[in-house]
mmCIF file of C-alpha atoms in Angstrom:
data_model
loop_
_atom_site.group_PDB
_atom_site.id
_atom_site.type_symbol
_atom_site.label_atom_id
_atom_site.label_comp_id
_atom_site.label_asym_id
_atom_site.label_seq_id
_atom_site.Cartn_x
_atom_site.Cartn_y
_atom_site.Cartn_z
ATOM 1 C CA MET A 39 -8.623 23.325 35.118
ATOM 2 C CA CYS A 40 -9.219 27.048 33.948
ATOM 3 C CA TRP A 41 -5.121 27.244 32.377
ATOM 4 C CA GLY A 42 -5.469 23.616 30.938
ATOM 5 C CA THR A 43 -8.776 24.684 29.006
ATOM 6 C CA VAL A 44 -8.750 28.861 28.236
ATOM 7 C CA TRP A 45 -6.626 28.311 25.199
ATOM 8 C CA TYR A 46 -9.533 26.886 23.109
ATOM 9 C CA PRO A 47 -11.931 30.168 23.852
ATOM 10 C CA TYR A 48 -9.173 32.130 22.843
ATOM 11 C CA ARG A 49 -8.161 30.277 19.744
ATOM 12 C CA LEU A 50 -11.959 30.561 18.566
ATOM 13 C CA LEU A 51 -11.848 34.322 19.025
ATOM 14 C CA GLU A 52 -8.864 34.720 17.395
ATOM 15 C CA GLN A 53 -10.188 32.678 14.245
ATOM 16 C CA ALA A 54 -12.840 35.388 14.594
ATOM 17 C CA GLY A 55 -10.621 37.913 14.066
ATOM 18 C CA ILE A 56 -9.946 38.921 17.844
ATOM 19 C CA SER A 57 -6.548 38.701 18.288
ATOM 20 C CA GLY A 58 -4.605 37.184 21.848
ATOM 21 C CA THR A 59 -3.773 40.670 22.704
ATOM 22 C CA VAL A 60 -7.195 42.190 22.162
ATOM 23 C CA ALA A 61 -9.267 39.591 24.019
ATOM 24 C CA SER A 62 -6.744 40.002 27.236
ATOM 25 C CA ILE A 63 -7.781 43.697 27.202
ATOM 26 C CA TYR A 64 -11.335 42.600 27.076
ATOM 27 C CA THR A 65 -11.463 40.061 29.140
ATOM 28 C CA TYR A 66 -9.399 41.472 31.978
ATOM 29 C CA SER A 67 -10.997 44.814 31.616
ATOM 30 C CA LEU A 68 -14.354 43.190 32.384
ATOM 31 C CA SER A 69 -12.713 41.751 35.396
ATOM 32 C CA ILE A 70 -11.466 45.162 36.643
ATOM 33 C CA LEU A 71 -15.019 46.629 36.237
ATOM 34 C CA LEU A 72 -16.483 43.524 38.411
ATOM 35 C CA GLY A 73 -13.430 43.910 40.927
ATOM 36 C CA LEU A 74 -14.223 47.098 41.617
ATOM 37 C CA ILE A 75 -17.745 46.402 42.598
ATOM 38 C CA LEU A 76 -16.359 43.575 44.662
ATOM 39 C CA PHE A 77 -13.438 44.942 46.437
ATOM 40 C CA TYR A 78 -14.409 48.157 46.690
ATOM 41 C CA ARG A 79 -14.261 48.595 50.695
ATOM 42 C CA HIS A 80 -10.689 47.644 50.084
ATOM 43 C CA ARG A 81 -9.921 50.351 47.259
ATOM 44 C CA HIS A 82 -6.868 51.570 49.566
ATOM 45 C CA ALA A 83 -5.779 48.607 50.269
ATOM 46 C CA ALA A 84 -3.010 48.796 47.335
ATOM 47 C CA TRP A 85 -1.279 51.650 48.637
ATOM 48 C CA ARG A 86 0.174 49.609 51.641
ATOM 49 C CA GLN A 87 2.987 48.443 49.535
ATOM 50 C CA PRO A 88 2.693 50.337 46.247
ATOM 51 C CA LEU A 89 5.676 49.481 44.509
ATOM 52 C CA ASN A 90 5.190 45.824 45.090
ATOM 53 C CA PHE A 91 1.303 46.551 43.644
ATOM 54 C CA TYR A 92 2.640 47.529 40.446
ATOM 55 C CA MET A 93 5.826 45.404 40.026
ATOM 56 C CA LEU A 94 3.566 42.457 40.603
ATOM 57 C CA GLY A 95 1.261 43.624 37.847
ATOM 58 C CA ILE A 96 4.001 43.824 35.249
ATOM 59 C CA ALA A 97 5.536 40.242 36.006
ATOM 60 C CA VAL A 98 1.665 38.858 35.813
ATOM 61 C CA GLY A 99 0.710 41.008 33.086
ATOM 62 C CA TRP A 100 3.581 39.765 31.290
ATOM 63 C CA THR A 101 3.112 36.020 32.721
ATOM 64 C CA ASN A 102 -0.780 36.130 31.251
ATOM 65 C CA LEU A 103 -0.080 37.946 28.227
ATOM 66 C CA SER A 104 2.689 35.674 26.672
ATOM 67 C CA TYR A 105 0.833 32.727 27.910
ATOM 68 C CA VAL A 106 -1.847 33.511 25.747
ATOM 69 C CA LEU A 107 -0.349 34.306 22.772
ATOM 70 C CA ALA A 108 2.150 31.100 23.153
ATOM 71 C CA ILE A 109 -1.053 29.007 23.866
ATOM 72 C CA ILE A 110 -3.303 30.326 20.671
ATOM 73 C CA ASP A 111 -0.218 29.883 18.334
ATOM 74 C CA GLY A 112 2.018 27.012 19.882
ATOM 75 C CA GLN A 113 1.479 23.689 20.481
ATOM 76 C CA VAL A 114 -0.444 23.133 23.783
ATOM 77 C CA MET A 115 1.101 20.652 25.858
ATOM 78 C CA ARG A 116 4.880 21.907 24.748
ATOM 79 C CA VAL A 117 4.034 25.235 25.732
ATOM 80 C CA MET A 118 2.718 24.078 29.252
ATOM 81 C CA LEU A 119 5.571 22.399 30.323
ATOM 82 C CA LEU A 120 7.856 24.948 29.020
ATOM 83 C CA PHE A 121 5.668 27.091 31.017
ATOM 84 C CA TYR A 122 6.371 24.433 33.853
ATOM 85 C CA LEU A 123 9.812 24.861 34.029
ATOM 86 C CA SER A 124 8.868 27.877 36.341
ATOM 87 C CA PRO A 125 10.040 26.068 39.496
ATOM 88 C CA LEU A 126 13.477 26.409 38.332
ATOM 89 C CA TRP A 127 13.317 29.898 37.879
ATOM 90 C CA THR A 128 11.557 30.451 41.196
ATOM 91 C CA LEU A 129 14.573 28.216 43.008
ATOM 92 C CA ILE A 130 17.011 30.741 41.532
ATOM 93 C CA LEU A 131 14.920 34.044 42.420
ATOM 94 C CA ALA A 132 14.221 32.655 45.593
ATOM 95 C CA LYS A 133 17.947 32.046 46.401
ATOM 96 C CA PHE A 134 18.610 35.669 45.545
ATOM 97 C CA PHE A 135 15.373 37.721 46.512
ATOM 98 C CA LEU A 136 14.154 35.264 49.455
ATOM 99 C CA HIS A 137 17.499 34.609 50.625
ATOM 100 C CA GLU A 138 16.541 30.347 50.124
ATOM 101 C CA GLN A 139 19.702 28.361 50.461
ATOM 102 C CA ILE A 140 20.331 26.075 47.195
ATOM 103 C CA ASN A 141 20.968 22.248 48.967
ATOM 104 C CA PHE A 142 21.702 19.022 47.246
ATOM 105 C CA GLN A 143 17.820 18.484 46.979
ATOM 106 C CA ARG A 144 17.392 21.880 44.914
ATOM 107 C CA TYR A 145 20.546 21.296 42.601
ATOM 108 C CA LEU A 146 18.685 17.919 42.170
ATOM 109 C CA VAL A 147 15.607 19.535 40.785
ATOM 110 C CA ILE A 148 17.718 22.098 38.467
ATOM 111 C CA PHE A 149 19.161 19.292 37.161
ATOM 112 C CA VAL A 150 16.424 17.010 36.110
ATOM 113 C CA SER A 151 14.110 20.139 35.132
ATOM 114 C CA LEU A 152 17.085 21.469 32.765
ATOM 115 C CA SER A 153 17.436 17.453 31.558
ATOM 116 C CA GLY A 154 13.601 17.346 30.572
ATOM 117 C CA ALA A 155 13.704 20.570 28.916
ATOM 118 C CA ALA A 156 16.661 19.918 26.720
ATOM 119 C CA LEU A 157 15.067 16.252 25.829
ATOM 120 C CA MET A 158 11.891 17.895 24.964
ATOM 121 C CA LEU A 159 13.466 20.516 22.827
ATOM 122 C CA TRP A 160 16.089 18.743 21.189
ATOM 123 C CA GLN A 161 16.250 18.518 17.485
ATOM 124 C CA PRO A 162 19.115 16.600 15.462
ATOM 125 C CA GLY A 163 22.276 18.606 14.450
ATOM 126 C CA ASP A 164 20.807 21.693 16.688
ATOM 127 C CA TRP A 165 20.878 23.019 19.964
ATOM 128 C CA PRO A 166 17.574 22.388 22.604
ATOM 129 C CA MET A 167 16.164 25.555 22.241
ATOM 130 C CA PRO A 168 12.721 26.966 21.781
ATOM 131 C CA ARG A 169 11.947 26.523 18.396
ATOM 132 C CA ASN A 170 9.323 29.058 17.246
ATOM 133 C CA THR A 171 8.116 32.339 18.860
ATOM 134 C CA ALA A 172 4.855 30.377 20.630
ATOM 135 C CA GLU A 173 7.884 28.338 22.665
ATOM 136 C CA TRP A 174 9.575 30.991 23.584
ATOM 137 C CA LEU A 175 6.769 33.148 25.094
ATOM 138 C CA GLY A 176 5.975 29.654 26.813
ATOM 139 C CA LEU A 177 9.106 29.823 28.479
ATOM 140 C CA SER A 178 8.963 33.464 29.434
ATOM 141 C CA SER A 179 5.540 33.071 31.000
ATOM 142 C CA GLY A 180 6.906 30.404 33.104
ATOM 143 C CA ILE A 181 10.022 32.879 33.927
ATOM 144 C CA GLY A 182 7.239 35.590 34.891
ATOM 145 C CA PHE A 183 5.042 33.470 36.682
ATOM 146 C CA ALA A 184 8.548 32.556 38.929
ATOM 147 C CA VAL A 185 8.893 36.333 39.458
ATOM 148 C CA SER A 186 5.281 37.004 40.363
ATOM 149 C CA ASN A 187 5.441 34.111 42.912
ATOM 150 C CA VAL A 188 8.127 35.979 44.814
ATOM 151 C CA ILE A 189 6.848 39.349 44.380
ATOM 152 C CA THR A 190 3.652 37.941 46.368
ATOM 153 C CA ARG A 191 5.317 36.242 49.034
ATOM 154 C CA HIS A 192 7.402 39.401 49.517
ATOM 155 C CA SER A 193 4.262 41.344 49.624
ATOM 156 C CA LYS A 194 2.563 40.252 52.906
ATOM 157 C CA GLN A 195 0.960 43.836 53.376
ATOM 158 C CA LEU A 196 -0.996 43.762 49.991
ATOM 159 C CA SER A 197 -4.351 41.908 50.935
ATOM 160 C CA LEU A 198 -5.682 39.143 48.384
ATOM 161 C CA SER A 199 -8.050 41.878 46.917
ATOM 162 C CA ALA A 200 -5.099 44.338 46.309
ATOM 163 C CA LYS A 201 -2.953 41.501 44.832
ATOM 164 C CA THR A 202 -5.823 40.125 42.608
ATOM 165 C CA MET A 203 -6.451 43.777 41.161
ATOM 166 C CA SER A 204 -2.750 44.243 40.278
ATOM 167 C CA VAL A 205 -2.856 41.395 38.317
ATOM 168 C CA TRP A 206 -6.290 42.433 36.293
ATOM 169 C CA LEU A 207 -4.550 46.046 35.742
ATOM 170 C CA GLY A 208 -0.958 44.456 34.766
ATOM 171 C CA VAL A 209 -2.251 42.378 31.904
ATOM 172 C CA VAL A 210 -4.450 45.201 30.615
ATOM 173 C CA MET A 211 -1.486 47.753 30.775
ATOM 174 C CA VAL A 212 1.051 45.257 29.280
ATOM 175 C CA SER A 213 -1.386 44.285 26.675
ATOM 176 C CA LEU A 214 -2.359 47.884 25.642
ATOM 177 C CA LEU A 215 1.708 48.374 25.055
ATOM 178 C CA PHE A 216 1.709 45.573 22.573
ATOM 179 C CA VAL A 217 -1.394 47.111 20.544
ATOM 180 C CA PRO A 218 0.616 49.227 17.953
ATOM 181 C CA PHE A 219 2.451 45.734 17.023
ATOM 182 C CA LEU A 220 -0.877 43.731 16.417
ATOM 183 C CA SER A 221 -0.525 41.995 12.811
ATOM 184 C CA MET A 222 -4.576 42.063 12.498
ATOM 185 C CA PRO A 223 -6.632 44.908 12.995
ATOM 186 C CA PHE A 224 -7.848 45.862 16.452
ATOM 187 C CA ALA A 225 -11.212 44.396 17.109
ATOM 188 C CA TRP A 226 -13.501 47.314 18.465
ATOM 189 C CA PRO A 227 -16.466 46.438 20.854
ATOM 190 C CA HIS A 228 -18.927 47.530 18.420
ATOM 191 C CA GLN A 229 -17.488 44.963 15.406
ATOM 192 C CA ILE A 230 -17.456 41.912 17.942
ATOM 193 C CA SER A 231 -20.765 39.412 17.520
ATOM 194 C CA LEU A 232 -22.755 38.776 20.539
ATOM 195 C CA HIS A 233 -21.510 35.220 20.337
ATOM 196 C CA ASP A 234 -17.935 36.627 20.811
ATOM 197 C CA TRP A 235 -19.009 38.480 23.291
ATOM 198 C CA GLY A 236 -20.432 35.468 24.872
ATOM 199 C CA LEU A 237 -16.917 33.716 24.694
ATOM 200 C CA ILE A 238 -15.616 36.969 26.148
ATOM 201 C CA VAL A 239 -17.743 36.565 29.464
ATOM 202 C CA ILE A 240 -17.040 33.122 29.586
ATOM 203 C CA VAL A 241 -13.419 33.526 29.872
ATOM 204 C CA THR A 242 -13.699 36.670 31.948
ATOM 205 C CA MET A 243 -15.393 34.440 34.610
ATOM 206 C CA MET A 244 -12.947 31.838 34.461
ATOM 207 C CA LEU A 245 -10.016 34.139 34.766
ATOM 208 C CA MET A 246 -11.418 35.756 37.554
ATOM 209 C CA LEU A 247 -12.045 32.799 39.472
ATOM 210 C CA ALA A 248 -8.190 31.443 38.446
ATOM 211 C CA THR A 249 -6.677 34.287 39.587
ATOM 212 C CA LEU A 250 -8.569 34.475 43.236
ATOM 213 C CA LEU A 251 -7.274 31.059 43.514
ATOM 214 C CA VAL A 252 -3.782 31.408 42.419
ATOM 215 C CA GLN A 253 -3.127 34.556 44.710
ATOM 216 C CA TYR A 254 -4.446 32.788 47.455
ATOM 217 C CA GLY A 255 -2.514 29.994 46.699
ATOM 218 C CA VAL A 256 0.787 31.435 46.392
ATOM 219 C CA THR A 257 0.374 33.654 48.967
ATOM 220 C CA HIS A 258 0.018 30.941 51.827
ATOM 221 C CA LEU A 259 2.541 28.421 50.271
ATOM 222 C CA PRO A 260 6.299 28.398 50.122
ATOM 223 C CA ALA A 261 7.283 29.934 47.019
ATOM 224 C CA THR A 262 8.286 27.339 44.957
ATOM 225 C CA GLN A 263 5.906 24.679 46.254
ATOM 226 C CA ALA A 264 2.905 26.793 44.556
ATOM 227 C CA THR A 265 3.178 25.833 40.652
ATOM 228 C CA VAL A 266 2.746 22.317 42.327
ATOM 229 C CA LEU A 267 -1.021 23.232 42.858
ATOM 230 C CA PHE A 268 -1.010 23.687 38.863
ATOM 231 C CA MET A 269 0.172 20.754 37.851
ATOM 232 C CA PHE A 270 -3.604 18.945 37.316
ATOM 233 C CA GLU A 271 -3.673 21.414 34.596
ATOM 234 C CA LEU A 272 -1.268 19.835 32.506
ATOM 235 C CA VAL A 273 -3.433 16.589 32.645
ATOM 236 C CA VAL A 274 -6.860 18.702 31.750
ATOM 237 C CA ALA A 275 -4.458 20.393 28.915
ATOM 238 C CA ALA A 276 -3.322 16.804 27.572
ATOM 239 C CA ILE A 277 -7.114 15.734 27.302
ATOM 240 C CA ALA A 278 -8.608 18.649 25.865
ATOM 241 C CA SER A 279 -5.632 18.844 23.289
ATOM 242 C CA TYR A 280 -5.861 15.480 22.311
ATOM 243 C CA CYS A 281 -9.967 16.113 22.303
ATOM 244 C CA LEU A 282 -9.890 19.568 20.273
ATOM 245 C CA THR A 283 -6.801 19.505 18.239
ATOM 246 C CA ASP A 284 -4.926 17.367 16.124
ATOM 247 C CA GLU A 285 -1.610 17.579 17.871
ATOM 248 C CA VAL A 286 0.563 15.027 18.554
ATOM 249 C CA MET A 287 3.410 14.973 20.752
ATOM 250 C CA THR A 288 6.389 12.032 20.148
ATOM 251 C CA MET A 289 7.656 10.027 22.856
ATOM 252 C CA ARG A 290 10.867 11.978 23.441
ATOM 253 C CA GLU A 291 8.981 14.863 24.034
ATOM 254 C CA TRP A 292 6.798 12.932 26.650
ATOM 255 C CA LEU A 293 9.763 11.660 28.190
ATOM 256 C CA GLY A 294 11.289 15.212 28.447
ATOM 257 C CA GLY A 295 7.631 16.358 29.997
ATOM 258 C CA MET A 296 7.706 13.470 32.657
ATOM 259 C CA LEU A 297 10.944 14.602 34.048
ATOM 260 C CA VAL A 298 9.760 18.201 34.007
ATOM 261 C CA VAL A 299 6.571 16.945 36.022
ATOM 262 C CA SER A 300 9.083 14.983 38.299
ATOM 263 C CA ALA A 301 11.252 17.528 38.951
ATOM 264 C CA THR A 302 8.417 19.594 39.808
ATOM 265 C CA LEU A 303 6.291 16.945 42.191
ATOM 266 C CA TYR A 304 9.783 15.905 43.855
ATOM 267 C CA ALA A 305 10.249 19.747 44.899
ATOM 268 C CA ALA A 306 6.705 19.957 46.261
ATOM 269 C CA ILE A 307 6.607 16.420 48.198
ATOM 270 C CA THR A 308 10.256 16.687 49.646
ATOM 271 C CA HIS A 309 9.834 20.639 50.481
ATOM 272 C CA SER A 310 13.351 20.938 49.171
ATOM 273 C CA VAL A 311 12.402 24.519 47.126
#
């Protein structure tokens, strides 16, 4: 449920003058501090596959940061549906890096996914492309998630604790790279109210739990099937956005989204990708 609702406290923090980038730095820095306590006994695990440790951190760092920035400024359901094109990208990456074959079912998944995206993004007289920065970020977040899935599956010697710490470190590192490009002033710790610190702590707890569950899931499931675990997030996001915002999706956007979801579910049910 985390990814379907975490956008709301991030939006509240943005309204309080704490950008998504800065909020990500604080939430994941707190996660790292708590992680050092939880995983202290496993502190040497990262060096079993150091290259994969850092590659995973960069991939997930971009995935999480781009998702947060997209969900703050974009339409919740459109951003999430663009993110859920990730099985398509996972399929392609798994072909080249995990040497998985593309059969008829996989081509069908590609066709249905792209058809759904085209229907959802289509505008009269224009190409079916993301229409703003938030949607491009949402799309790139899905690609980043696909990359992280493949890296995770390829990092069998990395423990769950090492993968989790890699995620948290990666988000902080990638977020720090974007600090010079902030459009609003950096919110220093002493400038943040107690109420907003409470929100940051709540988000930290949500993200810590989500990261642990995600890394466990993608480690123990085939690469492309991992995304199906998060389909429930779409239901949560739909309910949350209906209750908390005035965002409305058109029938065409819903139909396109249903095709994207159908392709993902088909991939998982048939074990085809």
